Amino acid sequence: MTGRVLAILMGVMLLTITLFPGDVVLAAVSVQYTKEATFLQSCGLFKGRDTGIEREKQATRVQGAVMLVRLIGKENEALNGKYVMPFTDVPTWAVPYVGYLYHQGLTQGLSTTRFGTNERLSSKDFMTFMLRVLEYKDNVDFTWSTSLTKGVETGMLTIKEGTVYQTKSFVRDDMVHFAYRA
């Protein structure tokens, strides 16, 4: 009987993960940067949707792009500009943000025609964005794979954080932390 109950429970768990993958995996994520999020919100740098700010959710590349443009104080410039970019997967609402970053040399995309709008944003991706904004040079001062180490060197991350973020899933709460520290 124990084996059958275990099999049923495993089946229910697998079905739940299949039907609601993001909700199940992310339910275990705890947010810890409330003070930082509140500060960034008060400055208009971190905004949510009608569903809230969703700090426990996986960060996406387009969310990172929007946060970066706001963080450097260029949202109005981006929204009022007409920046050409080669990426075909960027939704209309995000074109000004990604176009601005592309025009400024702050993003390259995942390929020549694909930004990777809904792809997961990793800690190395966002740190790379941050380092570029701070005028560190790719392949001179750091590489994508060494971006967290450079983040530790600059003081944006502690040594412990530099280690943890090597493998930690990067959620919107972490994006808040990186932005606040920068």
Tab-separated table of C-alpha atoms in Angstrom:
chain	number	residue	atom	x	y	z
A	1	MET	CA	0.000	0.000	0.000
A	2	THR	CA	2.828	2.430	0.816
A	3	GLY	CA	4.325	1.992	-2.652
A	4	ARG	CA	0.968	2.663	-4.294
A	5	VAL	CA	0.367	5.813	-2.212
A	6	LEU	CA	3.865	7.035	-3.061
A	7	ALA	CA	3.244	6.358	-6.758
A	8	ILE	CA	-0.030	8.316	-6.627
A	9	LEU	CA	1.629	11.231	-4.833
A	10	MET	CA	4.476	11.273	-7.356
A	11	GLY	CA	1.943	11.211	-10.194
A	12	VAL	CA	0.024	14.153	-8.724
A	13	MET	CA	3.268	16.060	-8.202
A	14	LEU	CA	4.427	15.443	-11.783
A	15	LEU	CA	1.024	16.441	-13.156
A	16	THR	CA	1.080	19.643	-11.087
A	17	ILE	CA	4.588	20.517	-12.259
A	18	THR	CA	3.578	19.831	-15.853
A	19	LEU	CA	0.450	21.998	-15.653
A	20	PHE	CA	1.902	24.815	-13.524
A	21	PRO	CA	5.702	24.688	-13.902
A	22	GLY	CA	6.553	28.267	-12.970
A	23	ASP	CA	4.147	28.427	-10.058
A	24	VAL	CA	5.369	25.216	-8.466
A	25	VAL	CA	9.075	25.874	-8.828
A	26	LEU	CA	8.835	29.515	-7.835
A	27	ALA	CA	6.570	28.938	-4.873
A	28	ALA	CA	9.655	27.967	-2.859
A	29	VAL	CA	11.462	31.222	-3.690
A	30	SER	CA	11.510	33.691	-0.841
A	31	VAL	CA	12.010	37.380	-1.425
A	32	GLN	CA	14.489	39.135	0.804
A	33	TYR	CA	15.173	42.574	-0.677
A	34	THR	CA	11.997	44.383	0.368
A	35	LYS	CA	13.778	47.555	1.494
A	36	GLU	CA	15.649	47.771	-1.803
A	37	ALA	CA	12.504	47.074	-3.843
A	38	THR	CA	10.576	49.758	-1.973
A	39	PHE	CA	13.356	52.279	-2.582
A	40	LEU	CA	13.619	51.452	-6.299
A	41	GLN	CA	9.827	51.630	-6.624
A	42	SER	CA	9.762	55.048	-4.957
A	43	CYS	CA	12.305	56.233	-7.524
A	44	GLY	CA	10.212	54.849	-10.409
A	45	LEU	CA	12.920	52.352	-11.338
A	46	PHE	CA	11.156	49.117	-10.439
A	47	LYS	CA	7.585	48.727	-11.576
A	48	GLY	CA	5.224	45.820	-11.786
A	49	ARG	CA	2.155	44.921	-13.752
A	50	ASP	CA	-1.475	44.730	-12.791
A	51	THR	CA	-0.550	41.507	-10.972
A	52	GLY	CA	2.032	43.260	-8.772
A	53	ILE	CA	5.804	43.439	-8.799
A	54	GLU	CA	6.254	39.656	-8.634
A	55	ARG	CA	9.698	39.626	-7.072
A	56	GLU	CA	9.557	35.845	-6.666
A	57	LYS	CA	9.188	35.289	-10.426
A	58	GLN	CA	11.981	34.333	-12.783
A	59	ALA	CA	13.528	37.446	-14.349
A	60	THR	CA	13.476	37.656	-18.148
A	61	ARG	CA	15.889	39.345	-20.522
A	62	VAL	CA	13.339	41.996	-21.478
A	63	GLN	CA	12.654	42.793	-17.817
A	64	GLY	CA	16.371	43.205	-17.288
A	65	ALA	CA	16.557	45.552	-20.283
A	66	VAL	CA	13.719	47.711	-18.985
A	67	MET	CA	15.218	47.832	-15.479
A	68	LEU	CA	18.608	48.805	-16.881
A	69	VAL	CA	17.214	51.661	-19.000
A	70	ARG	CA	15.328	53.002	-15.982
A	71	LEU	CA	18.343	52.580	-13.723
A	72	ILE	CA	20.564	54.707	-15.949
A	73	GLY	CA	17.887	57.388	-16.163
A	74	LYS	CA	17.222	57.008	-19.882
A	75	GLU	CA	13.605	55.814	-19.955
A	76	ASN	CA	12.226	59.067	-21.427
A	77	GLU	CA	14.995	59.155	-24.009
A	78	ALA	CA	14.312	55.540	-24.935
A	79	LEU	CA	10.557	56.051	-25.145
A	80	ASN	CA	10.926	59.175	-27.281
A	81	GLY	CA	13.643	57.837	-29.574
A	82	LYS	CA	13.411	55.801	-32.744
A	83	TYR	CA	16.174	53.249	-32.343
A	84	VAL	CA	16.722	50.646	-35.039
A	85	MET	CA	17.617	47.137	-33.941
A	86	PRO	CA	17.775	43.765	-35.693
A	87	PHE	CA	15.768	41.742	-33.163
A	88	THR	CA	12.450	40.337	-34.357
A	89	ASP	CA	11.279	38.810	-31.069
A	90	VAL	CA	10.885	42.016	-29.045
A	91	PRO	CA	7.258	42.991	-28.322
A	92	THR	CA	6.185	46.461	-29.425
A	93	TRP	CA	6.022	47.842	-25.882
A	94	ALA	CA	9.663	46.850	-25.236
A	95	VAL	CA	11.176	48.005	-28.556
A	96	PRO	CA	12.174	51.442	-27.193
A	97	TYR	CA	14.058	49.890	-24.266
A	98	VAL	CA	15.865	47.149	-26.155
A	99	GLY	CA	16.434	49.473	-29.123
A	100	TYR	CA	18.037	52.058	-26.862
A	101	LEU	CA	20.340	49.475	-25.254
A	102	TYR	CA	21.301	48.080	-28.654
A	103	HIS	CA	22.000	51.570	-30.022
A	104	GLN	CA	24.205	52.316	-26.995
A	105	GLY	CA	26.122	49.025	-27.363
A	106	LEU	CA	24.816	47.687	-24.060
A	107	THR	CA	23.170	44.555	-25.457
A	108	GLN	CA	23.930	42.229	-28.323
A	109	GLY	CA	21.091	39.738	-28.223
A	110	LEU	CA	21.273	35.967	-28.311
A	111	SER	CA	21.782	36.002	-32.078
A	112	THR	CA	21.862	38.576	-34.840
A	113	THR	CA	18.052	38.599	-35.054
A	114	ARG	CA	16.902	37.334	-31.649
A	115	PHE	CA	17.080	39.240	-28.383
A	116	GLY	CA	15.617	36.388	-26.330
A	117	THR	CA	12.844	38.509	-24.849
A	118	ASN	CA	11.264	35.823	-22.664
A	119	GLU	CA	14.412	33.830	-22.020
A	120	ARG	CA	15.554	33.585	-18.436
A	121	LEU	CA	17.820	36.391	-17.332
A	122	SER	CA	20.781	34.975	-15.466
A	123	SER	CA	22.845	36.693	-12.817
A	124	LYS	CA	25.747	36.769	-15.296
A	125	ASP	CA	23.523	38.380	-17.940
A	126	PHE	CA	22.360	41.157	-15.623
A	127	MET	CA	25.818	41.728	-14.160
A	128	THR	CA	27.151	42.001	-17.722
A	129	PHE	CA	24.529	44.687	-18.426
A	130	MET	CA	25.509	46.511	-15.224
A	131	LEU	CA	29.232	46.369	-15.961
A	132	ARG	CA	28.727	47.702	-19.481
A	133	VAL	CA	26.740	50.638	-18.092
A	134	LEU	CA	29.600	51.346	-15.709
A	135	GLU	CA	31.868	51.414	-18.792
A	136	TYR	CA	33.771	48.208	-18.139
A	137	LYS	CA	34.729	46.655	-21.461
A	138	ASP	CA	33.762	43.180	-22.644
A	139	ASN	CA	36.779	40.927	-23.253
A	140	VAL	CA	39.078	43.543	-21.712
A	141	ASP	CA	37.871	44.068	-18.151
A	142	PHE	CA	35.581	41.041	-17.924
A	143	THR	CA	33.753	38.375	-19.907
A	144	TRP	CA	30.226	37.082	-19.448
A	145	SER	CA	31.597	34.054	-17.573
A	146	THR	CA	33.683	36.258	-15.223
A	147	SER	CA	31.062	38.989	-14.745
A	148	LEU	CA	30.141	37.884	-11.210
A	149	THR	CA	33.793	37.889	-10.194
A	150	LYS	CA	34.066	41.423	-11.563
A	151	GLY	CA	30.902	42.285	-9.632
A	152	VAL	CA	32.677	41.179	-6.451
A	153	GLU	CA	35.798	43.184	-7.389
A	154	THR	CA	33.717	46.338	-7.888
A	155	GLY	CA	31.837	45.876	-4.612
A	156	MET	CA	28.444	45.301	-6.227
A	157	LEU	CA	28.415	41.795	-4.749
A	158	THR	CA	29.943	40.245	-1.660
A	159	ILE	CA	32.265	37.272	-2.065
A	160	LYS	CA	29.520	34.996	-0.754
A	161	GLU	CA	26.984	36.434	-3.229
A	162	GLY	CA	29.472	35.999	-6.073
A	163	THR	CA	29.597	32.313	-5.224
A	164	VAL	CA	25.867	31.824	-4.589
A	165	TYR	CA	24.823	33.538	-7.818
A	166	GLN	CA	26.993	31.170	-9.874
A	167	THR	CA	24.220	28.578	-9.549
A	168	LYS	CA	21.209	30.360	-8.047
A	169	SER	CA	18.108	30.870	-10.196
A	170	PHE	CA	17.909	34.620	-10.849
A	171	VAL	CA	14.530	36.091	-9.903
A	172	ARG	CA	13.190	39.642	-10.015
A	173	ASP	CA	14.093	40.081	-6.335
A	174	ASP	CA	17.737	39.415	-7.222
A	175	MET	CA	17.526	41.924	-10.071
A	176	VAL	CA	16.372	44.477	-7.482
A	177	HIS	CA	19.354	43.611	-5.285
A	178	PHE	CA	21.878	43.998	-8.118
A	179	ALA	CA	20.354	47.294	-9.242
A	180	TYR	CA	20.280	48.674	-5.717
A	181	ARG	CA	23.900	47.695	-5.056
A	182	ALA	CA	25.079	49.275	-8.294
